[in-house]
Amino acid sequence: MRILHVFRTPVGGLFRHVMDLARGQSERGHDVGIICDATTGGARADAALASLEASLSLSVRRVAMGRLPGVGDLATIRTVARHVRHLRPDVVHGHGAKGGLFARLAASRKPGGPARVYTPHGGSFHYGPAHPAHHLYMAVERYLARRTDLFIFESGFVREEFHRYLGPSGQLEKVVHNGLTEAEFAPLSRPSPAFDLLFIGELRTLKGIDILLDAIALLRASGQPVPRLLIVGAGPDEAAFRAQIVKLGLSDTVTMRPPSPIRHVLPEARAMVVPSRAESLPYVILEAAAAGQPLIATRVGGIPEIFGPAASRLVAPADVPALAAAITQTLGDANRALADAEALRDYVHASFSVSLMVDGILLGYDEIRAR
């Protein structure tokens, strides 16, 4: 097959997903290409795409793609459409809200045109009915659903959200979980960690970092041991979190660092915390689980699907006392935390692999092309 992947920003879990998928499809003998934003990602994205491009027979094309809806989207759609006509792919696969928009509007609906595939990565569905943008985003998703041949959801949660707001699509739908490479299950060396807790990810209120800081402040106020927290990442709400740290008097126990590969920083902490208010199927949890890292996480999005039989250990989102209690329990019983982490590692190893992900998506392509 000739396969073209379209997405906006080359950062984060979505970028990781497309990179793994494109590489796996190319290794299976397919002709694969990528088109994504030229204005984001920085040097790390440039280097990652350059390393992948040599194995992609349909190459990598970068064009300007705006994050928010705007008139510039029209020019981007025309550019993507020209690229599609030039490459003549069998499949155009859009990822995320903006990638899905560009892919499905750029692909011809005429007989003989490419199969139009869409993978939501949670973005449009993170905004509930109370959010001003919700109805606009759902109207766009409803219109684009009529231009979609195959929906591939990365979690059962996102499919349920899709059905909740839009109803069944009437098209072929598949749930194919994200996966990890075998190398990511290699054990980590664990010297004496300098920190008790680690948060790694984008610094946004959606990620619940404010709840985590409040939980640590609650532990201090109640006279319990105050965990040392390392926050690794960058994002639009970084200044607000720094101000909160000062306001809560936590400057002596919280350290903030710029983004770093997760396996570089996991050994520095006894446990990792994912206090998110909303998620899809976060790679950060898969990667930490594969490394055997003790985890404290909230019961949101597809996280219960990752935890499987251990989902009862998850914490309600935005619940400061519950998160504080989970931190105390995890740090207070190191042997139990490590045993739970090893059991979760075994479950993730059996259920979430790149090979399973690539094969599942290719089977979806085959089925829709046969139709």
Coordinates of C-alpha atoms in Angstrom, one line a residue:
M1 CA 0.0 0.0 0.0
R2 CA 0.9 3.7 -0.4
I3 CA 0.1 5.3 2.9
L4 CA 0.2 9.0 3.8
H5 CA 0.0 10.1 7.5
V6 CA -1.2 13.7 8.2
F7 CA -0.9 15.4 11.6
R8 CA -0.1 18.8 13.0
T9 CA 2.5 19.1 15.7
P10 CA 5.5 16.9 15.8
V11 CA 5.7 16.7 19.6
G12 CA 4.3 14.5 22.4
G13 CA 2.5 11.2 22.3
L14 CA 0.7 11.7 18.9
F15 CA 4.1 12.3 17.3
R16 CA 5.5 9.2 18.9
H17 CA 2.5 7.2 17.7
V18 CA 2.9 8.3 14.1
M19 CA 6.6 7.7 14.1
D20 CA 6.3 4.2 15.4
L21 CA 3.4 3.4 13.0
A22 CA 5.1 4.8 9.9
R23 CA 8.3 3.0 10.8
G24 CA 6.5 -0.3 11.3
Q25 CA 4.5 0.0 8.1
S26 CA 7.6 0.8 6.1
E27 CA 9.4 -2.3 7.7
R28 CA 6.5 -4.4 6.4
G29 CA 7.1 -3.3 2.8
H30 CA 4.6 -0.4 2.4
D31 CA 5.3 2.9 0.8
V32 CA 4.9 5.5 3.6
G33 CA 5.0 9.3 3.8
I34 CA 4.3 12.0 6.4
I35 CA 3.0 15.6 6.2
C36 CA 3.1 17.7 9.3
D37 CA 3.5 21.2 10.7
A38 CA 6.7 23.2 9.8
T39 CA 6.5 25.7 12.6
T40 CA 6.6 23.5 15.8
G41 CA 8.7 20.8 17.3
G42 CA 12.1 22.6 17.2
A43 CA 15.4 20.8 16.8
R44 CA 14.2 17.6 18.4
A45 CA 11.4 17.1 15.9
D46 CA 13.8 18.1 13.0
A47 CA 16.2 15.4 14.1
A48 CA 13.5 12.7 14.7
L49 CA 11.9 13.3 11.3
A50 CA 15.3 13.4 9.5
S51 CA 16.2 10.0 11.0
L52 CA 12.9 8.5 9.9
E53 CA 12.8 10.0 6.4
A54 CA 15.5 7.7 5.0
S55 CA 13.1 4.7 5.5
L56 CA 10.0 6.5 4.1
S57 CA 9.7 6.1 0.3
L58 CA 7.0 8.8 0.2
S59 CA 9.2 11.2 2.2
V60 CA 8.4 13.8 4.8
R61 CA 6.7 17.1 3.8
R62 CA 6.3 20.0 6.3
V63 CA 3.9 22.9 5.8
A64 CA 2.6 25.6 8.1
M65 CA -0.4 24.3 10.2
G66 CA -2.2 26.6 12.7
R67 CA -3.3 25.2 16.1
L68 CA -6.6 27.1 16.2
P69 CA -9.2 27.2 13.5
G70 CA -8.6 30.1 11.1
V71 CA -8.5 31.3 7.4
G72 CA -5.0 29.9 7.1
D73 CA -6.5 26.4 7.3
L74 CA -7.8 26.9 3.7
A75 CA -4.3 27.3 2.3
T76 CA -3.1 24.3 4.3
I77 CA -5.9 22.2 2.9
R78 CA -5.1 23.2 -0.6
T79 CA -1.4 22.4 0.0
V80 CA -2.2 19.0 1.5
A81 CA -4.6 18.2 -1.4
R82 CA -1.9 18.9 -4.0
H83 CA 0.5 16.6 -2.1
V84 CA -2.2 13.9 -2.0
R85 CA -2.8 14.2 -5.8
H86 CA 1.0 14.0 -6.4
L87 CA 1.6 10.9 -4.3
R88 CA -1.7 9.1 -5.2
P89 CA -1.8 7.2 -1.9
D90 CA -4.1 4.2 -1.2
V91 CA -4.7 5.5 2.3
V92 CA -4.7 9.0 3.8
H93 CA -4.6 8.7 7.6
G94 CA -5.2 11.8 9.7
H95 CA -4.2 12.0 13.3
G96 CA -5.6 14.4 15.9
A97 CA -8.2 17.0 15.3
K98 CA -6.2 19.2 12.9
G99 CA -4.5 16.3 11.1
G100 CA -7.9 14.7 10.7
L101 CA -9.4 17.9 9.3
F102 CA -6.6 18.4 6.7
A103 CA -6.5 14.7 5.7
R104 CA -10.2 14.2 5.2
L105 CA -10.8 17.5 3.4
A106 CA -7.8 17.1 1.2
A107 CA -8.5 13.5 0.1
S108 CA -10.8 13.1 -3.0
R109 CA -14.2 11.6 -2.5
K110 CA -14.3 10.5 -6.1
P111 CA -14.3 6.8 -7.0
G112 CA -10.7 5.5 -6.9
G113 CA -9.7 8.1 -4.3
P114 CA -7.8 7.0 -1.2
A115 CA -9.3 5.5 1.8
R116 CA -9.8 8.2 4.4
V117 CA -8.8 7.1 7.9
Y118 CA -9.0 9.2 11.1
T119 CA -7.5 8.6 14.6
P120 CA -8.7 11.0 17.2
H121 CA -6.2 11.5 19.9
G122 CA -8.6 13.0 22.4
G123 CA -8.1 16.7 21.6
S124 CA -11.7 17.6 20.5
F125 CA -13.2 15.3 23.1
H126 CA -11.3 16.8 26.1
Y127 CA -13.7 19.8 25.9
G128 CA -17.0 18.9 27.6
P129 CA -20.4 20.6 26.9
A130 CA -19.6 23.4 29.3
H131 CA -16.6 24.6 27.3
P132 CA -17.4 27.3 24.7
A133 CA -15.6 25.4 22.0
H134 CA -17.3 22.1 22.5
H135 CA -20.3 22.6 20.2
L136 CA -18.1 24.1 17.4
Y137 CA -15.7 21.1 17.6
M138 CA -18.5 18.6 17.7
A139 CA -20.1 20.2 14.6
V140 CA -16.9 19.9 12.7
E141 CA -16.4 16.3 13.8
R142 CA -20.0 15.5 12.8
Y143 CA -19.4 17.0 9.3
L144 CA -16.1 15.2 8.8
A145 CA -17.5 11.9 9.9
R146 CA -19.3 11.8 6.6
R147 CA -16.0 12.0 4.8
T148 CA -14.4 9.2 6.8
D149 CA -14.1 5.6 5.7
L150 CA -12.4 4.1 8.9
F151 CA -12.1 5.3 12.5
I152 CA -9.2 3.9 14.5
F153 CA -9.5 4.8 18.1
E154 CA -6.5 4.5 20.3
S155 CA -8.6 3.7 23.4
G156 CA -12.1 2.4 24.1
F157 CA -12.6 5.6 26.1
V158 CA -12.2 7.9 23.0
R159 CA -14.6 5.7 21.1
E160 CA -17.1 6.0 23.9
E161 CA -16.7 9.8 24.0
F162 CA -17.2 9.9 20.2
H163 CA -20.4 7.9 20.5
R164 CA -21.6 10.0 23.5
Y165 CA -21.4 13.3 21.7
L166 CA -21.9 12.2 18.0
G167 CA -23.5 8.8 18.1
P168 CA -22.2 5.8 16.1
S169 CA -20.4 6.9 13.0
G170 CA -22.0 4.4 10.6
Q171 CA -18.5 3.6 9.3
L172 CA -16.0 0.9 10.2
E173 CA -14.6 1.5 13.7
K174 CA -11.7 -0.2 15.4
V175 CA -9.9 0.2 18.7
V176 CA -6.2 -0.3 18.4
H177 CA -4.1 0.6 21.4
N178 CA -0.8 2.3 21.3
G179 CA 2.2 0.1 21.8
L180 CA 5.9 0.0 22.9
T181 CA 9.0 -1.5 21.5
E182 CA 10.7 -4.5 23.1
A183 CA 13.7 -2.3 24.1
E184 CA 11.4 -0.2 26.3
F185 CA 10.8 -3.1 28.6
A186 CA 14.5 -3.4 29.5
P187 CA 15.0 -3.0 33.3
L188 CA 16.3 0.3 34.6
S189 CA 19.2 0.7 37.0
R190 CA 17.9 2.2 40.2
P191 CA 20.4 3.9 42.4
S192 CA 19.2 5.7 45.5
P193 CA 16.8 8.3 44.0
A194 CA 17.1 11.9 44.9
F195 CA 13.3 12.4 44.7
D196 CA 10.2 10.7 46.0
L197 CA 7.9 11.7 43.1
L198 CA 8.2 12.5 39.4
F199 CA 5.9 14.3 37.1
I200 CA 6.9 14.4 33.4
G201 CA 4.8 15.9 30.7
E202 CA 3.3 19.1 29.3
L203 CA 2.9 21.8 31.9
R204 CA -0.9 22.4 31.5
T205 CA -3.7 22.7 34.0
L206 CA -5.3 19.7 32.1
K207 CA -2.5 17.6 33.5
G208 CA -3.5 18.2 37.1
I209 CA -0.1 19.5 38.3
D210 CA -1.9 22.1 40.5
I211 CA -3.8 19.2 42.2
L212 CA -0.5 17.4 42.8
L213 CA 1.0 20.5 44.4
D214 CA -2.1 21.0 46.6
A215 CA -1.8 17.3 47.7
I216 CA 1.9 17.8 48.8
A217 CA 0.9 21.0 50.6
L218 CA -1.9 19.0 52.4
L219 CA 0.6 16.3 53.5
R220 CA 2.8 19.1 55.0
A221 CA -0.2 20.8 56.7
S222 CA -1.2 17.4 58.3
G223 CA 2.3 16.8 59.7
Q224 CA 3.1 13.9 57.4
P225 CA 6.5 13.5 55.6
V226 CA 6.7 15.9 52.7
P227 CA 7.7 14.1 49.4
R228 CA 10.4 15.6 47.2
L229 CA 8.9 16.2 43.8
L230 CA 10.7 16.6 40.4
I231 CA 8.6 18.2 37.6
V232 CA 10.1 17.7 34.1
G233 CA 8.5 19.5 31.2
A234 CA 7.4 22.7 29.6
G235 CA 4.1 24.2 28.6
P236 CA 1.8 27.2 28.7
D237 CA 0.9 27.1 32.4
E238 CA 4.5 26.8 33.7
A239 CA 4.5 30.3 35.2
A240 CA 1.2 29.6 37.1
F241 CA 2.7 26.4 38.6
R242 CA 5.9 28.2 39.7
A243 CA 3.8 30.8 41.4
Q244 CA 1.7 28.2 43.1
I245 CA 4.9 26.5 44.4
V246 CA 6.0 29.8 46.0
K247 CA 2.5 30.5 47.4
L248 CA 2.2 27.1 49.0
G249 CA 5.7 27.3 50.5
L250 CA 7.0 24.3 48.5
S251 CA 10.1 25.8 47.0
D252 CA 12.3 23.7 49.2
T253 CA 10.7 20.4 48.1
V254 CA 9.8 20.9 44.4
T255 CA 12.3 21.0 41.6
M256 CA 11.4 22.0 38.0
R257 CA 13.5 21.0 34.9
P258 CA 13.0 21.4 31.1
P259 CA 11.9 18.4 29.0
S260 CA 14.0 15.2 29.1
P261 CA 13.6 11.6 27.8
I262 CA 11.5 9.7 30.3
R263 CA 14.0 6.8 30.8
H264 CA 16.7 9.4 31.7
V265 CA 14.7 10.7 34.7
L266 CA 12.6 7.7 35.9
P267 CA 15.5 6.4 38.1
E268 CA 15.6 9.7 39.9
A269 CA 12.3 9.1 41.7
R270 CA 10.7 6.4 43.8
A271 CA 7.4 6.8 42.0
M272 CA 5.8 8.6 39.1
V273 CA 2.6 10.6 39.4
V274 CA 0.1 11.3 36.6
P275 CA -2.6 13.5 38.2
S276 CA -4.4 14.4 34.9
R277 CA -7.9 15.7 34.6
A278 CA -8.2 14.2 31.1
E279 CA -6.2 11.8 28.9
S280 CA -6.6 9.6 25.9
L281 CA -4.1 6.7 26.2
P282 CA -0.9 8.4 27.5
Y283 CA 2.4 7.0 26.4
V284 CA 4.0 8.4 29.6
I285 CA 2.1 5.7 31.6
L286 CA 2.9 3.0 29.1
E287 CA 6.6 3.9 29.2
A288 CA 6.8 4.1 33.0
A289 CA 4.9 0.8 33.4
A290 CA 7.3 -0.9 30.9
A291 CA 10.2 0.3 33.0
G292 CA 8.7 -1.2 36.2
Q293 CA 8.2 2.3 37.8
P294 CA 5.7 2.5 40.7
L295 CA 2.8 4.6 39.4
I296 CA 0.1 6.8 40.9
A297 CA -2.5 7.9 38.4
T298 CA -6.0 9.2 38.0
R299 CA -9.0 7.3 36.7
V300 CA -9.5 9.2 33.4
G301 CA -9.5 8.5 29.7
G302 CA -7.8 5.3 28.6
I303 CA -5.7 4.9 31.8
P304 CA -7.9 2.2 33.2
E305 CA -7.4 0.2 30.0
I306 CA -3.6 0.3 30.6
F307 CA -3.9 -0.7 34.2
G308 CA -6.4 -3.5 33.4
P309 CA -6.9 -5.7 36.5
A310 CA -5.2 -3.1 38.6
A311 CA -7.5 -0.3 37.6
S312 CA -9.1 -0.2 41.1
R313 CA -5.8 1.4 42.3
L314 CA -6.5 4.6 40.3
V315 CA -7.4 7.9 42.0
A316 CA -10.4 10.1 41.2
P317 CA -9.3 13.2 39.2
A318 CA -9.1 16.6 40.9
D319 CA -9.4 14.9 44.4
V320 CA -6.6 16.4 46.5
P321 CA -7.2 14.2 49.6
A322 CA -7.4 11.0 47.6
L323 CA -4.2 11.8 45.7
A324 CA -2.4 12.7 49.0
A325 CA -3.5 9.3 50.4
A326 CA -2.3 7.4 47.4
I327 CA 1.1 9.2 47.6
T328 CA 1.4 8.2 51.3
Q329 CA 0.4 4.6 50.6
T330 CA 2.8 4.2 47.7
L331 CA 5.8 5.8 49.4
G332 CA 5.0 4.1 52.8
D333 CA 5.3 0.6 51.4
A334 CA 8.1 0.4 48.9
N335 CA 8.0 -3.4 48.6
R336 CA 4.3 -3.4 47.8
A337 CA 4.8 -0.6 45.3
L338 CA 7.5 -2.4 43.4
A339 CA 5.5 -5.7 43.3
D340 CA 2.5 -3.8 41.9
A341 CA 4.8 -2.1 39.3
E342 CA 6.2 -5.5 38.2
A343 CA 2.7 -7.0 37.8
L344 CA 1.6 -3.9 35.7
R345 CA 4.8 -4.3 33.6
D346 CA 3.9 -7.9 32.8
Y347 CA 0.3 -6.9 31.8
V348 CA 1.5 -4.0 29.6
H349 CA 4.1 -6.2 27.9
A350 CA 1.5 -8.7 26.9
S351 CA -1.1 -6.2 25.7
F352 CA 0.6 -3.0 24.4
S353 CA 3.3 -3.6 21.7
V354 CA 4.2 -1.7 18.6
S355 CA 3.9 -4.9 16.6
L356 CA 0.3 -5.4 17.7
M357 CA -0.5 -1.8 17.0
V358 CA 0.9 -1.8 13.5
D359 CA -0.7 -5.1 12.6
G360 CA -4.1 -4.0 13.9
I361 CA -4.1 -0.7 11.9
L362 CA -3.0 -2.5 8.7
L363 CA -5.8 -5.0 9.1
G364 CA -8.2 -2.0 9.3
Y365 CA -6.8 -0.6 6.1
D366 CA -7.2 -3.9 4.4
E367 CA -10.8 -4.3 5.5
I368 CA -11.8 -0.8 4.4
R369 CA -10.1 -1.2 1.0
A370 CA -11.8 -4.5 0.5
R371 CA -15.1 -2.8 1.0

